Structures are given as C-alpha cells and as structure tokens.
Amino acid sequence: MADHLLEVNDLKTRFYTAEGVVHALNGVSFYLDEGETLGIVGESGCGKSVTMLSLLSLIPKPPGKVEKGEAWFAGKDLLKMNDQELRGVRGAQIGMIFQDPMTSLNPVMRIGDQITEPMIEHLGMNREQARERAIELLDMVGIPEADERVGDYPHQFSGGMRQRAMIAMALSCNPRILIADEPTTALDVTIQAQIVDVVRRLQEKLGMAVVWITHDLGVVAGIADRVNVMYAGYIVEEAQVTDLYADPQMPYTLGLLGSLPRLDGKHAKRLANIHGAPPDLFLEPEECPFSPRCDYVRDVCRDLNPGLRSVNGSHRVACWIDVKNNQLIDPEEAPVRE
C-alpha cells in the first residue's frame, strides 16, 4: 500500500432495485495525499457522490451494497470497519459538506446545537466549551454576529449562510479530510465564489485534504490540485489540474471543457454540447461507456472497454483514441477493463 492519506482500490457499488441492478461504481481507484485538493467531476449520475458515500457507509442498505474494494485511511480499511469504528471516523477524521443544507440540517434543532453535537461526542467537550467553539467556527466561516446567530434555526439562515453552517459543522472536529459534495449547488455565482474562498482559506489554515465533488469544471480550475473525471461509474481521466485543462485526452473531458464559456475571448464560437443521453446504468458495459456519444468512436470502442493508460507521467486516460491526432493507439499500450 502506497503512503497516501486515503487510497481506494477497485471500488464497486450496486443498487438492487425492483427495476434491476444499478451499476453505480464499476471499479473506482484513486488516492488522496495530505493537504491536497482532489476534484471529482462529471455529469449527474456518474458516481461522484456515491463514491464518497460508499467509503463512509452512508449509502442506504438496502438497496445499496458495496460489492468489492478497499479504502485505506490511516492504516485501516474503511470498508471493513464496524459501525462503532465508522462513527469514530465520520465527523471526527473525515468531515462532509452535503449538497443541500436545507435537507441536511435538522430543521427543529438550533444551528449551534447541531455544530456542538460532534464536538461533545468525539472531542469530549462540555456544552459550554462546545458552544464557544461553535461561535468561533461560525465566525471563521463568515457568519456575522456569530454569538447571536448560534441560537438560530436553519430557516432563519439564507442558503449561503446554511452552507457556511454546514462547513462549520464539518470542520468542528478538525478532520484530516473534508469532502465537499457539490457545496455550491443552487447558490448564486457570488455566493458560490464566497464558499469556494472560505474552503480554500480554511484548508490553508488547518492543513486538511479536500475532496471537491462537482459538475462544474470552472470551480475545479480554481481550487483543485488534481482532477478525476468520472463517467458511468468509471474514472475515465485523471491528471494534475493544469495538465487536464492544457491537454485533455478523453473525448468526454473535451466535451465538458468545450461547454465552458471563456472570459478571455479566445475560441469565441458556439459552445460545444455532448449529444445523446447518459448511459443506462442497469447495463454493465462491455464496450467503452462513452462510445454511443463520442465523435471519435471506432469499432474497437464498441467492442472493448478501455482501462486507464498513462499518457504523460501522472496523466492517465481510458480511451482507445489519440485525440490529438485522431488515431487509434496501439492496443498493446492500454489495458482492457474486465
């Protein structure tokens, strides 16, 4: 096992529903180092959130089930921990900001009580100590008059303030990893920028690692060190953030980047769109899952599912095509996913 803060190997998650088996994750592997920010991007339903929820045993069971995989954190496999061990990790060592703060916060509990709860549970603080720390955290994430607002209920906070309260809750026990699951969804652009700035500033101050889950490559460009692009339950491209934007290698990544408006005026033309529909996850693909929507598709793409191959150092891509030259690669250079 490599010396990473978090290392995930071959994670497979299924959902057994009345309509059939949903192949949500199909062998996801990645790592996270101390203090870095990993961006995980892709369209809705690609497996971004399910990946993190699977690691922390937060997917509903049933219908969800982690079929296979390892998730090494601080020398222990998260997927083999019992409920008591996981309670000692969730919140204390791995904090999580969920997508919708209105449904994630308890509407009948005061904000301060929800922030102090994990500190009393994991850090052994008394209520007075925890309340003082909650006020400090609310002030740290930019809530004005925190000593007064700590007694408010969630409905008394705006959307941006509720998200800041969620960040304060996730940071309450000084976790080593912060998972931000689309924390800027449904917020206006100004508030999005403020939330990104809050997380970046707190990361620098506290030295934690961050996993930032989003469909917005624009946000990732300003906050991430490395990026994993997901599609249909697979990681299809991974690279340093500068490499991904300068030299994308996967047709899906090209489509995502082509759909972003540019403020510098370069390539001023109609924004790209990815034609077709997302894949049917009831079917486990034997071919490249992106092949029905790909402009570079060849016969081999419809026959074999490519694994990740190295194109330049840590830059890896799951594709049978050299997109720069629009040519097939040598089949010997790439693995085939089982």
CSV table of C-alpha atoms in Angstrom, one decimal:
chain,number,residue,atom,x,y,z
A,1,MET,CA,0.0,0.0,0.0
A,2,ALA,CA,1.4,3.4,-1.0
A,3,ASP,CA,1.9,6.1,1.6
A,4,HIS,CA,-1.2,8.1,0.9
A,5,LEU,CA,-3.7,9.6,3.3
A,6,LEU,CA,-6.5,7.8,1.5
A,7,GLU,CA,-6.2,5.1,-1.1
A,8,VAL,CA,-9.2,3.5,-2.8
A,9,ASN,CA,-8.8,0.4,-4.9
A,10,ASP,CA,-11.3,-1.2,-7.2
A,11,LEU,CA,-14.5,0.1,-5.5
A,12,LYS,CA,-17.7,-1.4,-6.9
A,13,THR,CA,-21.1,-0.4,-5.6
A,14,ARG,CA,-24.5,-1.8,-6.8
A,15,PHE,CA,-28.1,-0.8,-6.1
A,16,TYR,CA,-30.6,-3.6,-6.2
A,17,THR,CA,-33.9,-2.2,-7.2
A,18,ALA,CA,-37.3,-3.5,-8.4
A,19,GLU,CA,-36.4,-2.4,-11.9
A,20,GLY,CA,-33.0,-4.2,-11.9
A,21,VAL,CA,-29.4,-3.8,-10.7
A,22,VAL,CA,-27.9,-0.3,-11.0
A,23,HIS,CA,-24.1,-0.5,-11.7
A,24,ALA,CA,-23.3,2.7,-9.8
A,25,LEU,CA,-19.5,2.2,-9.4
A,26,ASN,CA,-17.5,-0.2,-11.6
A,27,GLY,CA,-14.0,-0.4,-10.2
A,28,VAL,CA,-13.0,3.1,-9.0
A,29,SER,CA,-9.4,3.6,-7.8
A,30,PHE,CA,-7.8,6.8,-6.6
A,31,TYR,CA,-5.7,8.3,-3.9
A,32,LEU,CA,-5.6,11.5,-1.8
A,33,ASP,CA,-2.5,13.0,-0.2
A,34,GLU,CA,-2.1,15.1,2.9
A,35,GLY,CA,-3.1,18.7,2.4
A,36,GLU,CA,-4.1,18.4,-1.3
A,37,THR,CA,-7.4,19.1,-3.1
A,38,LEU,CA,-8.7,16.4,-5.4
A,39,GLY,CA,-11.5,17.5,-7.8
A,40,ILE,CA,-14.0,14.8,-8.9
A,41,VAL,CA,-16.1,16.0,-11.8
A,42,GLY,CA,-18.7,14.6,-14.1
A,43,GLU,CA,-22.4,14.8,-15.0
A,44,SER,CA,-25.2,13.9,-12.6
A,45,GLY,CA,-25.4,10.2,-12.0
A,46,CYS,CA,-21.8,9.3,-12.9
A,47,GLY,CA,-21.0,8.1,-9.4
A,48,LYS,CA,-19.2,11.1,-7.8
A,49,SER,CA,-21.3,11.3,-4.6
A,50,VAL,CA,-21.8,7.5,-4.4
A,51,THR,CA,-18.1,7.0,-4.3
A,52,MET,CA,-17.7,9.1,-1.1
A,53,LEU,CA,-20.9,7.8,0.5
A,54,SER,CA,-19.8,4.2,-0.1
A,55,LEU,CA,-16.5,4.9,1.7
A,56,LEU,CA,-18.3,6.2,4.8
A,57,SER,CA,-21.0,3.5,4.6
A,58,LEU,CA,-23.7,6.2,4.1
A,59,ILE,CA,-25.5,4.7,1.1
A,60,PRO,CA,-28.9,3.2,2.0
A,61,LYS,CA,-28.7,-0.5,2.6
A,62,PRO,CA,-30.8,-1.9,1.0
A,63,PRO,CA,-30.9,-1.2,-1.9
A,64,GLY,CA,-27.2,-0.2,-1.9
A,65,LYS,CA,-24.3,-2.6,-1.4
A,66,VAL,CA,-20.6,-2.2,-1.7
A,67,GLU,CA,-19.7,-5.4,-3.6
A,68,LYS,CA,-15.9,-5.0,-3.7
A,69,GLY,CA,-13.0,-2.8,-3.0
A,70,GLU,CA,-10.6,-1.4,-0.4
A,71,ALA,CA,-10.4,2.1,1.1
A,72,TRP,CA,-7.3,2.6,3.2
A,73,PHE,CA,-7.3,5.5,5.6
A,74,ALA,CA,-4.7,6.0,8.3
A,75,GLY,CA,-3.7,2.3,8.0
A,76,LYS,CA,-7.2,0.9,8.2
A,77,ASP,CA,-9.7,-0.3,5.6
A,78,LEU,CA,-12.8,1.9,5.9
A,79,LEU,CA,-14.9,-0.8,4.1
A,80,LYS,CA,-14.0,-3.4,6.8
A,81,MET,CA,-14.9,-1.2,9.8
A,82,ASN,CA,-17.8,-1.9,12.0
A,83,ASP,CA,-20.4,0.7,12.9
A,84,GLN,CA,-18.7,1.8,16.1
A,85,GLU,CA,-15.3,2.2,14.3
A,86,LEU,CA,-17.0,4.2,11.5
A,87,ARG,CA,-18.7,6.5,14.0
A,88,GLY,CA,-15.2,7.4,15.3
A,89,VAL,CA,-14.1,8.3,11.7
A,90,ARG,CA,-17.2,10.1,10.4
A,91,GLY,CA,-17.2,13.7,11.5
A,92,ALA,CA,-14.1,13.3,13.7
A,93,GLN,CA,-11.5,12.5,11.0
A,94,ILE,CA,-13.5,12.8,7.8
A,95,GLY,CA,-15.9,15.7,7.6
A,96,MET,CA,-18.5,16.0,4.8
A,97,ILE,CA,-20.5,19.0,3.4
A,98,PHE,CA,-23.6,17.7,1.8
A,99,GLN,CA,-25.3,19.0,-1.4
A,100,ASP,CA,-28.4,20.6,0.1
A,101,PRO,CA,-28.0,22.2,3.5
A,102,MET,CA,-31.8,22.7,3.9
A,103,THR,CA,-32.4,19.0,4.0
A,104,SER,CA,-29.1,18.1,5.7
A,105,LEU,CA,-29.6,20.4,8.7
A,106,ASN,CA,-32.2,19.4,11.3
A,107,PRO,CA,-35.0,22.0,10.9
A,108,VAL,CA,-36.0,21.7,14.6
A,109,MET,CA,-32.5,22.0,16.1
A,110,ARG,CA,-30.7,25.2,16.6
A,111,ILE,CA,-27.6,25.7,14.4
A,112,GLY,CA,-25.3,25.9,17.5
A,113,ASP,CA,-26.6,22.6,18.8
A,114,GLN,CA,-26.0,20.8,15.5
A,115,ILE,CA,-22.4,22.1,15.4
A,116,THR,CA,-21.7,21.3,19.1
A,117,GLU,CA,-23.0,17.7,18.9
A,118,PRO,CA,-20.0,16.2,17.2
A,119,MET,CA,-17.6,18.0,19.4
A,120,ILE,CA,-19.3,16.7,22.5
A,121,GLU,CA,-19.3,13.2,21.0
A,122,HIS,CA,-15.8,13.0,19.6
A,123,LEU,CA,-13.7,15.5,21.5
A,124,GLY,CA,-15.3,15.1,25.0
A,125,MET,CA,-16.1,18.8,25.3
A,126,ASN,CA,-18.7,20.0,27.7
A,127,ARG,CA,-21.6,22.1,26.4
A,128,GLU,CA,-20.1,25.5,27.3
A,129,GLN,CA,-16.8,24.6,25.7
A,130,ALA,CA,-18.5,23.3,22.6
A,131,ARG,CA,-20.7,26.4,22.3
A,132,GLU,CA,-17.7,28.7,22.4
A,133,ARG,CA,-16.0,26.6,19.7
A,134,ALA,CA,-19.2,26.7,17.6
A,135,ILE,CA,-19.3,30.6,17.8
A,136,GLU,CA,-15.6,30.6,16.8
A,137,LEU,CA,-16.3,28.3,13.8
A,138,LEU,CA,-19.3,30.3,12.7
A,139,ASP,CA,-17.2,33.5,12.8
A,140,MET,CA,-14.4,31.6,10.9
A,141,VAL,CA,-16.7,30.8,8.0
A,142,GLY,CA,-18.0,34.3,7.8
A,143,ILE,CA,-21.3,34.3,9.7
A,144,PRO,CA,-21.8,37.9,11.1
A,145,GLU,CA,-22.7,38.3,14.8
A,146,ALA,CA,-22.0,34.6,15.3
A,147,ASP,CA,-22.5,34.8,19.1
A,148,GLU,CA,-26.2,35.8,18.4
A,149,ARG,CA,-26.8,33.7,15.3
A,150,VAL,CA,-25.6,30.5,17.1
A,151,GLY,CA,-29.1,30.2,18.6
A,152,ASP,CA,-31.0,30.5,15.3
A,153,TYR,CA,-32.8,27.7,13.5
A,154,PRO,CA,-31.9,26.7,9.9
A,155,HIS,CA,-34.9,28.5,8.4
A,156,GLN,CA,-33.6,31.8,9.8
A,157,PHE,CA,-30.4,31.5,7.7
A,158,SER,CA,-30.2,32.2,4.0
A,159,GLY,CA,-29.0,29.5,1.6
A,160,GLY,CA,-25.4,30.7,1.6
A,161,MET,CA,-25.4,31.0,5.4
A,162,ARG,CA,-26.8,27.5,5.8
A,163,GLN,CA,-24.0,26.2,3.6
A,164,ARG,CA,-21.4,28.1,5.8
A,165,ALA,CA,-23.0,26.5,8.8
A,166,MET,CA,-22.6,23.1,7.2
A,167,ILE,CA,-18.9,23.9,6.6
A,168,ALA,CA,-18.5,24.9,10.3
A,169,MET,CA,-20.2,21.6,11.3
A,170,ALA,CA,-17.9,19.6,9.0
A,171,LEU,CA,-14.8,21.3,10.5
A,172,SER,CA,-15.8,21.1,14.1
A,173,CYS,CA,-13.5,18.2,15.0
A,174,ASN,CA,-10.6,19.4,12.8
A,175,PRO,CA,-10.9,16.5,10.3
A,176,ARG,CA,-7.9,15.3,8.2
A,177,ILE,CA,-10.2,15.1,5.1
A,178,LEU,CA,-13.1,17.4,4.1
A,179,ILE,CA,-15.4,16.0,1.5
A,180,ALA,CA,-17.3,18.8,-0.2
A,181,ASP,CA,-20.2,17.3,-2.2
A,182,GLU,CA,-21.3,20.0,-4.7
A,183,PRO,CA,-21.4,22.6,-1.9
A,184,THR,CA,-22.2,25.5,-4.3
A,185,THR,CA,-25.2,23.8,-6.0
A,186,ALA,CA,-28.3,26.1,-6.1
A,187,LEU,CA,-26.3,29.1,-4.9
A,188,ASP,CA,-25.9,32.2,-7.0
A,189,VAL,CA,-22.5,32.9,-8.5
A,190,THR,CA,-21.4,35.5,-5.9
A,191,ILE,CA,-22.2,33.2,-3.0
A,192,GLN,CA,-20.5,30.3,-4.9
A,193,ALA,CA,-17.3,32.3,-5.1
A,194,GLN,CA,-17.5,33.1,-1.3
A,195,ILE,CA,-18.0,29.4,-0.4
A,196,VAL,CA,-15.0,28.4,-2.5
A,197,ASP,CA,-12.9,31.1,-0.9
A,198,VAL,CA,-14.0,30.0,2.6
A,199,VAL,CA,-13.0,26.4,2.0
A,200,ARG,CA,-9.7,27.4,0.4
A,201,ARG,CA,-8.8,29.7,3.2
A,202,LEU,CA,-9.7,27.2,5.9
A,203,GLN,CA,-7.7,24.5,4.1
A,204,GLU,CA,-4.6,26.6,4.2
A,205,LYS,CA,-5.2,27.4,7.9
A,206,LEU,CA,-6.0,23.9,9.0
A,207,GLY,CA,-3.8,21.8,6.6
A,208,MET,CA,-6.6,19.3,5.8
A,209,ALA,CA,-7.0,17.5,2.5
A,210,VAL,CA,-10.2,18.2,0.5
A,211,VAL,CA,-12.2,16.2,-2.0
A,212,TRP,CA,-14.3,18.6,-4.1
A,213,ILE,CA,-17.2,16.9,-5.9
A,214,THR,CA,-18.8,19.0,-8.7
A,215,HIS,CA,-20.1,19.0,-12.2
A,216,ASP,CA,-18.5,22.5,-12.7
A,217,LEU,CA,-15.0,22.4,-14.2
A,218,GLY,CA,-14.8,26.2,-13.8
A,219,VAL,CA,-14.9,25.8,-10.0
A,220,VAL,CA,-12.3,22.9,-10.1
A,221,ALA,CA,-9.9,25.1,-12.1
A,222,GLY,CA,-9.6,27.5,-9.2
A,223,ILE,CA,-9.4,25.1,-6.2
A,224,ALA,CA,-8.0,21.6,-7.2
A,225,ASP,CA,-4.5,20.2,-7.4
A,226,ARG,CA,-5.6,17.1,-9.3
A,227,VAL,CA,-8.8,16.1,-11.1
A,228,ASN,CA,-10.5,12.8,-11.6
A,229,VAL,CA,-13.2,12.8,-14.4
A,230,MET,CA,-15.9,10.2,-13.9
A,231,TYR,CA,-18.4,8.8,-16.4
A,232,ALA,CA,-20.8,5.8,-15.9
A,233,GLY,CA,-19.3,4.7,-12.7
A,234,TYR,CA,-15.7,4.8,-14.0
A,235,ILE,CA,-12.8,7.2,-13.7
A,236,VAL,CA,-12.1,8.0,-17.4
A,237,GLU,CA,-9.3,10.6,-17.0
A,238,GLU,CA,-7.1,11.7,-14.1
A,239,ALA,CA,-4.4,14.4,-14.2
A,240,GLN,CA,-2.9,17.4,-12.5
A,241,VAL,CA,-5.4,20.3,-12.9
A,242,THR,CA,-3.0,22.3,-15.2
A,243,ASP,CA,-2.4,19.2,-17.4
A,244,LEU,CA,-6.1,18.5,-17.7
A,245,TYR,CA,-7.0,21.9,-18.9
A,246,ALA,CA,-4.0,22.3,-21.1
A,247,ASP,CA,-4.0,18.9,-22.7
A,248,PRO,CA,-7.3,17.0,-22.2
A,249,GLN,CA,-7.1,13.4,-23.6
A,250,MET,CA,-10.6,11.9,-23.2
A,251,PRO,CA,-13.4,12.9,-25.7
A,252,TYR,CA,-15.8,13.3,-22.7
A,253,THR,CA,-13.4,15.7,-21.0
A,254,LEU,CA,-13.1,17.7,-24.2
A,255,GLY,CA,-16.9,18.0,-24.4
A,256,LEU,CA,-17.0,19.2,-20.8
A,257,LEU,CA,-14.3,21.8,-21.4
A,258,GLY,CA,-15.9,22.8,-24.7
A,259,SER,CA,-19.1,23.7,-22.9
A,260,LEU,CA,-17.4,26.2,-20.7
A,261,PRO,CA,-17.7,29.9,-21.7
A,262,ARG,CA,-14.3,31.7,-21.8
A,263,LEU,CA,-13.9,35.2,-20.5
A,264,ASP,CA,-10.7,35.9,-22.4
A,265,GLY,CA,-12.4,35.9,-25.8
A,266,LYS,CA,-10.3,33.1,-27.2
A,267,HIS,CA,-12.1,30.4,-29.3
A,268,ALA,CA,-15.2,32.7,-29.5
A,269,LYS,CA,-17.6,30.3,-31.1
A,270,ARG,CA,-20.7,28.3,-30.2
A,271,LEU,CA,-20.3,26.3,-27.0
A,272,ALA,CA,-19.9,22.6,-27.5
A,273,ASN,CA,-22.6,20.1,-26.4
A,274,ILE,CA,-22.3,16.4,-25.8
A,275,HIS,CA,-25.0,14.8,-27.9
A,276,GLY,CA,-27.0,11.8,-26.8
A,277,ALA,CA,-28.2,10.7,-23.4
A,278,PRO,CA,-26.3,9.5,-20.3
A,279,PRO,CA,-25.7,5.7,-20.2
A,280,ASP,CA,-28.2,3.2,-18.8
A,281,LEU,CA,-26.6,2.1,-15.5
A,282,PHE,CA,-28.8,-1.0,-15.4
A,283,LEU,CA,-26.4,-2.4,-18.0
A,284,GLU,CA,-22.8,-3.1,-17.2
A,285,PRO,CA,-20.9,-2.0,-20.3
A,286,GLU,CA,-18.6,-4.3,-22.2
A,287,GLU,CA,-17.7,-1.5,-24.5
A,288,CYS,CA,-16.4,2.0,-23.8
A,289,PRO,CA,-19.4,3.5,-22.0
A,290,PHE,CA,-19.0,6.8,-23.8
A,291,SER,CA,-18.9,5.3,-27.3
A,292,PRO,CA,-22.6,6.0,-28.2
A,293,ARG,CA,-21.9,9.7,-27.7
A,294,CYS,CA,-18.3,10.0,-28.9
A,295,ASP,CA,-17.2,11.9,-32.0
A,296,TYR,CA,-14.0,9.9,-32.2
A,297,VAL,CA,-15.6,6.4,-32.0
A,298,ARG,CA,-14.1,3.4,-33.8
A,299,ASP,CA,-15.1,-0.2,-34.0
A,300,VAL,CA,-12.8,-1.2,-31.1
A,301,CYS,CA,-14.6,1.3,-28.8
A,302,ARG,CA,-17.9,-0.7,-29.3
A,303,ASP,CA,-16.2,-4.0,-28.6
A,304,LEU,CA,-13.8,-3.4,-25.6
A,305,ASN,CA,-13.9,-1.2,-22.5
A,306,PRO,CA,-10.5,0.6,-22.1
A,307,GLY,CA,-8.7,0.8,-18.8
A,308,LEU,CA,-6.6,3.8,-17.7
A,309,ARG,CA,-3.3,4.2,-19.6
A,310,SER,CA,-0.5,6.7,-18.9
A,311,VAL,CA,-0.1,9.5,-21.5
A,312,ASN,CA,2.3,11.7,-19.6
A,313,GLY,CA,3.5,11.0,-16.1
A,314,SER,CA,0.5,11.1,-13.7
A,315,HIS,CA,-1.9,11.9,-16.6
A,316,ARG,CA,-4.0,8.8,-17.4
A,317,VAL,CA,-6.9,8.3,-19.7
A,318,ALA,CA,-9.3,5.5,-20.5
A,319,CYS,CA,-9.6,5.8,-24.3
A,320,TRP,CA,-8.6,3.9,-27.4
A,321,ILE,CA,-8.0,7.1,-29.4
A,322,ASP,CA,-5.1,9.5,-29.5
A,323,VAL,CA,-7.4,12.6,-29.7
A,324,LYS,CA,-4.6,15.0,-30.7
A,325,ASN,CA,-4.0,13.0,-34.0
A,326,ASN,CA,-7.5,11.4,-34.2
A,327,GLN,CA,-5.8,8.0,-34.4
A,328,LEU,CA,-6.1,4.6,-32.8
A,329,ILE,CA,-3.5,3.8,-30.2
A,330,ASP,CA,-1.6,0.6,-30.2
A,331,PRO,CA,-3.9,-1.9,-28.4
A,332,GLU,CA,-0.8,-3.2,-26.5
A,333,GLU,CA,-0.5,0.2,-24.8
A,334,ALA,CA,-3.8,0.0,-22.9
A,335,PRO,CA,-5.4,-2.4,-20.5
A,336,VAL,CA,-8.9,-3.7,-21.0
A,337,ARG,CA,-11.4,-3.4,-18.2
A,338,GLU,CA,-12.8,-6.8,-17.1
